[in-house]
């Protein structure tokens, strides 16, 4: 059978060009990509040129002070991510040939995920398979999804703004957010407050507290309370947002079930609204295209079974 153009591309293409192109897109420029790859700028520019010539398509529009990935370039980047993720897992897969129910499970989590379902699954799995090891990495929800997509994480737990069709999602629990202040704030321990009493106060919040991001319900409530124009502190870490609230930098949002111990201990004071607080769902995310080792596959299956066996009402967390 004669070779087609697609067949020749698979055999002839230098796969290093795919890696270089992926880094160019992620770094949004030739110079930063060269620094990350440890190469000279002309080398990276030449690699991009060779890639475009081989594919006979424009991948990046290069203009002075502008960097724009074309539609074809964006599609190619997504495929490069898949290739990179598969290749990066080869050492794990090869090692698993000689292992039984061992291996490493890498879990990517957004800041301060608190769920008895996850804790119980970890405890049960470790008791049954003590030789398996675990890595729990805390990062932003966006980076959790990226790590799962690139097959750098076995699975993730995070907020979800927009679902990627290449991934699978399953709600693990639901939480509710409220506004809080610390002991140094003028509203601390004051009763009978309304949302209007918060107007004009300084505040702190999360990077995802934006109308177009994962904490959209919180952002909309912030706007209603008049807190959207006086943000003095921001972080992707729940612990650091809490630190700024306790320190008195301003009013800030926290999950009710996470803050309840601090409220009981007098470190935080809940502010309005007290009824119909913003609802946020936390999802288990995994990549169906990833070749998981036995430990990864086993823990993921166990966690999904626990979720399926627990009604959502029991996976809905609030204060009290």
Short mmCIF file of C-alpha atoms in Angstrom, two decimals:
data_model
loop_
_atom_site.label_atom_id
_atom_site.label_comp_id
_atom_site.label_asym_id
_atom_site.label_seq_id
_atom_site.Cartn_x
_atom_site.Cartn_y
_atom_site.Cartn_z
CA UNK A 1 0.00 0.00 0.00
CA UNK A 2 1.54 3.38 -0.95
CA UNK A 3 2.37 5.85 1.82
CA UNK A 4 -0.04 8.71 2.32
CA UNK A 5 1.04 12.18 3.37
CA UNK A 6 -0.21 11.44 6.91
CA UNK A 7 1.79 8.20 7.06
CA UNK A 8 4.98 9.99 6.02
CA UNK A 9 4.41 12.73 8.58
CA UNK A 10 4.28 10.21 11.45
CA UNK A 11 7.57 8.63 10.33
CA UNK A 12 9.45 11.73 9.25
CA UNK A 13 8.49 14.35 11.83
CA UNK A 14 11.13 15.16 14.48
CA UNK A 15 9.21 14.72 17.73
CA UNK A 16 11.48 17.23 19.44
CA UNK A 17 9.74 19.86 17.34
CA UNK A 18 6.46 18.99 19.05
CA UNK A 19 8.00 19.52 22.47
CA UNK A 20 9.54 22.82 21.40
CA UNK A 21 6.25 24.04 19.94
CA UNK A 22 4.39 23.10 23.14
CA UNK A 23 6.81 25.16 25.24
CA UNK A 24 6.59 28.13 22.84
CA UNK A 25 2.81 28.22 23.28
CA UNK A 26 2.98 27.79 27.06
CA UNK A 27 5.61 30.50 27.44
CA UNK A 28 3.84 32.81 24.96
CA UNK A 29 7.04 33.67 23.12
CA UNK A 30 10.29 32.51 21.53
CA UNK A 31 12.63 34.13 24.06
CA UNK A 32 10.98 32.70 27.17
CA UNK A 33 10.68 29.30 25.48
CA UNK A 34 14.41 29.35 24.70
CA UNK A 35 15.20 30.16 28.34
CA UNK A 36 13.01 27.31 29.59
CA UNK A 37 14.48 24.81 27.11
CA UNK A 38 18.07 25.96 27.65
CA UNK A 39 18.46 26.73 23.95
CA UNK A 40 19.43 29.77 21.93
CA UNK A 41 16.63 31.91 20.53
CA UNK A 42 17.52 31.28 16.86
CA UNK A 43 17.37 27.52 17.50
CA UNK A 44 13.83 27.79 18.84
CA UNK A 45 12.77 30.12 16.01
CA UNK A 46 14.19 27.68 13.47
CA UNK A 47 12.33 24.79 15.10
CA UNK A 48 9.04 26.68 14.77
CA UNK A 49 9.80 27.49 11.14
CA UNK A 50 10.61 23.83 10.38
CA UNK A 51 7.38 22.74 12.05
CA UNK A 52 5.30 25.15 9.96
CA UNK A 53 7.09 24.15 6.77
CA UNK A 54 6.59 20.45 7.48
CA UNK A 55 2.88 20.91 8.17
CA UNK A 56 2.46 23.60 5.51
CA UNK A 57 0.30 25.59 7.94
CA UNK A 58 0.81 28.78 9.92
CA UNK A 59 0.91 27.95 13.64
CA UNK A 60 1.71 31.30 15.26
CA UNK A 61 1.10 34.81 14.01
CA UNK A 62 4.24 36.76 14.84
CA UNK A 63 4.02 40.54 14.86
CA UNK A 64 5.89 43.24 16.83
CA UNK A 65 4.72 43.16 20.48
CA UNK A 66 2.12 40.50 19.66
CA UNK A 67 1.90 36.71 19.99
CA UNK A 68 -1.15 34.88 18.66
CA UNK A 69 -1.59 31.13 18.28
CA UNK A 70 -3.66 30.24 15.20
CA UNK A 71 -6.60 27.83 15.32
CA UNK A 72 -4.37 25.15 13.76
CA UNK A 73 -1.65 25.95 16.27
CA UNK A 74 -4.08 25.61 19.18
CA UNK A 75 -5.23 22.21 17.91
CA UNK A 76 -1.62 21.06 17.49
CA UNK A 77 -0.76 22.28 21.00
CA UNK A 78 -3.54 20.17 22.53
CA UNK A 79 -2.21 17.10 20.72
CA UNK A 80 1.35 17.92 21.84
CA UNK A 81 0.12 17.97 25.45
CA UNK A 82 -1.30 14.47 24.97
CA UNK A 83 1.95 13.18 23.46
CA UNK A 84 4.07 14.77 26.20
CA UNK A 85 1.88 13.30 28.93
CA UNK A 86 2.07 9.80 27.47
CA UNK A 87 5.86 9.90 27.03
CA UNK A 88 6.42 11.32 30.52
CA UNK A 89 4.58 8.33 32.04
CA UNK A 90 6.63 5.67 30.24
CA UNK A 91 9.09 5.14 33.15
CA UNK A 92 6.16 4.55 35.51
CA UNK A 93 4.46 2.11 33.15
CA UNK A 94 7.67 0.18 32.52
CA UNK A 95 8.40 -0.05 36.22
CA UNK A 96 4.89 -1.31 36.87
CA UNK A 97 5.62 -4.43 34.78
CA UNK A 98 7.82 -5.67 37.64
CA UNK A 99 5.57 -4.43 40.43
CA UNK A 100 2.38 -5.80 41.88
CA UNK A 101 -0.09 -3.50 43.67
CA UNK A 102 2.52 -0.85 44.39
CA UNK A 103 3.45 2.30 42.58
CA UNK A 104 2.93 6.00 43.16
CA UNK A 105 -0.39 7.80 43.14
CA UNK A 106 -0.12 11.53 42.38
CA UNK A 107 -3.17 13.51 43.46
CA UNK A 108 -3.52 17.17 42.49
CA UNK A 109 -5.82 19.18 44.76
CA UNK A 110 -7.05 22.71 44.99
CA UNK A 111 -6.30 24.48 48.26
CA UNK A 112 -7.91 23.04 51.40
CA UNK A 113 -10.03 20.21 50.01
CA UNK A 114 -11.78 18.76 53.06
CA UNK A 115 -13.80 15.61 52.40
CA UNK A 116 -14.34 12.49 54.51
CA UNK A 117 -14.78 10.58 51.24
CA UNK A 118 -11.20 11.26 50.17
CA UNK A 119 -9.81 10.69 53.67
CA UNK A 120 -11.67 7.40 54.00
CA UNK A 121 -10.57 6.17 50.57
CA UNK A 122 -6.92 6.94 51.35
CA UNK A 123 -7.11 5.14 54.69
CA UNK A 124 -8.84 2.06 53.24
CA UNK A 125 -6.51 1.81 50.26
CA UNK A 126 -3.35 2.20 52.36
CA UNK A 127 -4.52 -0.51 54.76
CA UNK A 128 -5.06 -2.90 51.85
CA UNK A 129 -1.94 -1.92 49.86
CA UNK A 130 0.71 -0.55 52.25
CA UNK A 131 3.45 -0.57 49.58
CA UNK A 132 1.71 2.02 47.43
CA UNK A 133 2.98 5.59 47.84
CA UNK A 134 1.17 8.89 47.52
CA UNK A 135 2.02 12.42 46.43
CA UNK A 136 -0.54 15.12 47.21
CA UNK A 137 0.17 18.42 45.47
CA UNK A 138 -1.80 21.57 46.26
CA UNK A 139 -2.21 24.14 43.48
CA UNK A 140 -4.86 26.20 41.70
CA UNK A 141 -7.89 24.54 40.11
CA UNK A 142 -6.60 25.54 36.67
CA UNK A 143 -3.28 23.82 37.32
CA UNK A 144 -5.05 20.73 38.73
CA UNK A 145 -6.90 20.30 35.43
CA UNK A 146 -3.70 20.90 33.46
CA UNK A 147 -1.79 18.28 35.49
CA UNK A 148 -4.54 15.69 34.91
CA UNK A 149 -4.73 16.52 31.21
CA UNK A 150 -0.95 16.21 30.81
CA UNK A 151 -1.07 12.91 32.78
CA UNK A 152 1.23 14.30 35.45
CA UNK A 153 -1.41 13.61 38.09
CA UNK A 154 -3.34 10.36 38.56
CA UNK A 155 -6.48 12.40 39.21
CA UNK A 156 -7.45 15.72 40.73
CA UNK A 157 -9.96 17.41 43.01
CA UNK A 158 -10.85 21.00 42.22
CA UNK A 159 -13.38 23.64 41.28
CA UNK A 160 -14.47 23.55 37.66
CA UNK A 161 -15.20 26.63 35.56
CA UNK A 162 -15.53 24.94 32.18
CA UNK A 163 -15.37 21.22 31.44
CA UNK A 164 -12.71 19.90 29.08
CA UNK A 165 -14.28 17.23 26.81
CA UNK A 166 -11.11 15.14 27.07
CA UNK A 167 -11.56 14.64 30.82
CA UNK A 168 -14.13 12.94 33.03
CA UNK A 169 -15.78 14.77 35.95
CA UNK A 170 -17.70 13.57 38.97
CA UNK A 171 -18.95 15.79 41.79
CA UNK A 172 -17.36 14.72 45.05
CA UNK A 173 -18.97 17.26 47.37
CA UNK A 174 -20.78 20.58 47.65
CA UNK A 175 -19.82 23.41 49.98
CA UNK A 176 -21.19 26.84 50.79
CA UNK A 177 -19.22 30.06 51.16
CA UNK A 178 -19.75 32.88 53.62
CA UNK A 179 -18.06 36.20 54.38
CA UNK A 180 -15.89 36.46 57.49
CA UNK A 181 -13.82 39.03 59.37
CA UNK A 182 -11.08 38.73 62.00
CA UNK A 183 -10.84 39.97 65.62
CA UNK A 184 -9.28 43.30 64.58
CA UNK A 185 -12.12 44.22 62.23
CA UNK A 186 -14.74 46.76 63.33
CA UNK A 187 -17.58 44.35 62.52
CA UNK A 188 -16.18 41.50 64.66
CA UNK A 189 -18.81 40.11 67.07
CA UNK A 190 -21.42 42.61 65.89
CA UNK A 191 -24.92 41.19 65.51
CA UNK A 192 -27.90 42.31 63.47
CA UNK A 193 -25.78 43.10 60.42
CA UNK A 194 -27.10 43.20 56.86
CA UNK A 195 -25.31 42.96 53.53
CA UNK A 196 -25.47 46.76 53.32
CA UNK A 197 -23.20 47.03 56.39
CA UNK A 198 -20.38 45.46 54.35
CA UNK A 199 -20.49 48.07 51.58
CA UNK A 200 -17.24 49.95 51.13
CA UNK A 201 -15.22 47.68 53.42
CA UNK A 202 -11.81 46.45 52.27
CA UNK A 203 -11.66 42.77 51.38
CA UNK A 204 -9.40 39.85 50.50
CA UNK A 205 -10.21 36.93 48.25
CA UNK A 206 -9.15 34.18 45.86
CA UNK A 207 -7.66 34.58 42.39
CA UNK A 208 -10.66 32.67 41.00
CA UNK A 209 -13.12 35.09 42.65
CA UNK A 210 -14.13 36.60 39.28
CA UNK A 211 -17.48 36.69 37.45
CA UNK A 212 -16.03 34.53 34.65
CA UNK A 213 -14.12 32.10 36.88
CA UNK A 214 -14.76 29.12 39.17
CA UNK A 215 -15.94 31.21 42.15
CA UNK A 216 -18.49 33.13 40.08
CA UNK A 217 -21.28 32.87 42.73
CA UNK A 218 -18.94 34.39 45.32
CA UNK A 219 -17.87 37.15 42.92
CA UNK A 220 -21.49 38.06 42.20
CA UNK A 221 -22.30 38.22 45.91
CA UNK A 222 -19.18 40.35 46.48
CA UNK A 223 -20.46 42.80 43.88
CA UNK A 224 -23.89 42.93 45.56
CA UNK A 225 -22.19 43.74 48.88
CA UNK A 226 -20.06 46.46 47.29
CA UNK A 227 -16.80 44.66 48.06
CA UNK A 228 -15.62 44.29 44.47
CA UNK A 229 -13.73 47.60 44.25
CA UNK A 230 -11.65 47.46 47.44
CA UNK A 231 -9.68 44.19 47.30
CA UNK A 232 -6.42 44.63 49.22
CA UNK A 233 -5.22 41.02 49.25
CA UNK A 234 -5.49 38.04 46.92
CA UNK A 235 -4.18 34.45 46.92
CA UNK A 236 -4.83 31.07 45.31
CA UNK A 237 -4.39 29.42 48.74
CA UNK A 238 -7.31 29.12 51.14
CA UNK A 239 -4.90 29.10 54.07
CA UNK A 240 -3.42 32.43 53.00
CA UNK A 241 -6.83 34.01 52.40
CA UNK A 242 -7.75 32.91 55.92
CA UNK A 243 -4.49 34.38 57.26
CA UNK A 244 -5.31 37.78 55.73
CA UNK A 245 -8.84 37.72 57.17
CA UNK A 246 -7.63 36.85 60.68
CA UNK A 247 -4.91 39.52 60.44
CA UNK A 248 -7.57 42.16 59.78
CA UNK A 249 -6.71 43.08 56.20
CA UNK A 250 -10.36 42.89 55.27
CA UNK A 251 -13.50 40.82 54.84
CA UNK A 252 -13.08 37.58 52.91
CA UNK A 253 -14.97 34.49 51.69
CA UNK A 254 -14.34 31.00 53.11
CA UNK A 255 -16.20 27.65 52.97
CA UNK A 256 -18.55 27.48 55.95
CA UNK A 257 -17.49 23.98 57.00
CA UNK A 258 -13.81 24.97 56.87
CA UNK A 259 -14.28 28.15 58.94
CA UNK A 260 -16.56 26.75 61.63
CA UNK A 261 -13.72 25.73 64.01
CA UNK A 262 -12.16 29.21 63.74
CA UNK A 263 -15.56 30.79 64.46
CA UNK A 264 -15.98 28.59 67.54
CA UNK A 265 -12.47 29.52 68.72
CA UNK A 266 -13.08 33.26 68.27
CA UNK A 267 -10.60 33.70 65.42
CA UNK A 268 -13.27 34.47 62.80
CA UNK A 269 -16.71 36.09 62.80
CA UNK A 270 -19.32 35.26 60.19
CA UNK A 271 -20.93 38.14 58.34
CA UNK A 272 -24.09 38.34 56.20
CA UNK A 273 -25.67 36.96 54.15
CA UNK A 274 -26.75 34.22 56.52
CA UNK A 275 -29.38 32.76 54.18
CA UNK A 276 -28.81 31.27 50.71
CA UNK A 277 -25.01 31.47 50.78
CA UNK A 278 -23.11 30.91 47.50
CA UNK A 279 -22.93 27.24 46.51
CA UNK A 280 -19.69 25.78 45.12
CA UNK A 281 -19.20 22.22 43.80
CA UNK A 282 -15.90 20.35 44.06
CA UNK A 283 -15.18 17.73 41.39
CA UNK A 284 -13.11 14.60 41.02
CA UNK A 285 -11.35 14.89 37.63
CA UNK A 286 -9.50 12.17 35.73
CA UNK A 287 -8.14 11.50 32.26
CA UNK A 288 -9.72 8.44 30.58
CA UNK A 289 -6.82 8.36 28.08
CA UNK A 290 -4.18 7.96 30.80
CA UNK A 291 -2.71 4.49 31.33
CA UNK A 292 -2.90 4.28 35.11
CA UNK A 293 -0.79 1.91 37.18
CA UNK A 294 -2.62 -0.55 39.42
CA UNK A 295 -2.35 1.69 42.47
CA UNK A 296 -3.71 4.72 40.61
CA UNK A 297 -6.55 2.76 39.03
CA UNK A 298 -7.40 1.06 42.34
CA UNK A 299 -7.61 4.26 44.39
CA UNK A 300 -9.61 6.06 41.70
CA UNK A 301 -12.09 3.17 41.52
CA UNK A 302 -12.40 3.06 45.32
CA UNK A 303 -13.03 6.79 45.57
CA UNK A 304 -15.65 6.66 42.81
CA UNK A 305 -17.42 3.77 44.56
CA UNK A 306 -17.52 5.77 47.80
CA UNK A 307 -18.99 8.75 45.95
CA UNK A 308 -21.63 6.58 44.26
CA UNK A 309 -22.59 5.02 47.59
CA UNK A 310 -23.01 8.37 49.37
CA UNK A 311 -26.10 10.51 48.62
CA UNK A 312 -25.36 14.12 47.67
CA UNK A 313 -27.13 15.30 50.82
CA UNK A 314 -24.40 13.57 52.82
CA UNK A 315 -21.75 15.14 50.58
CA UNK A 316 -23.06 18.64 51.14
CA UNK A 317 -21.00 20.42 53.77
CA UNK A 318 -21.97 23.51 55.75
CA UNK A 319 -21.33 24.88 59.21
CA UNK A 320 -22.84 23.11 62.19
#
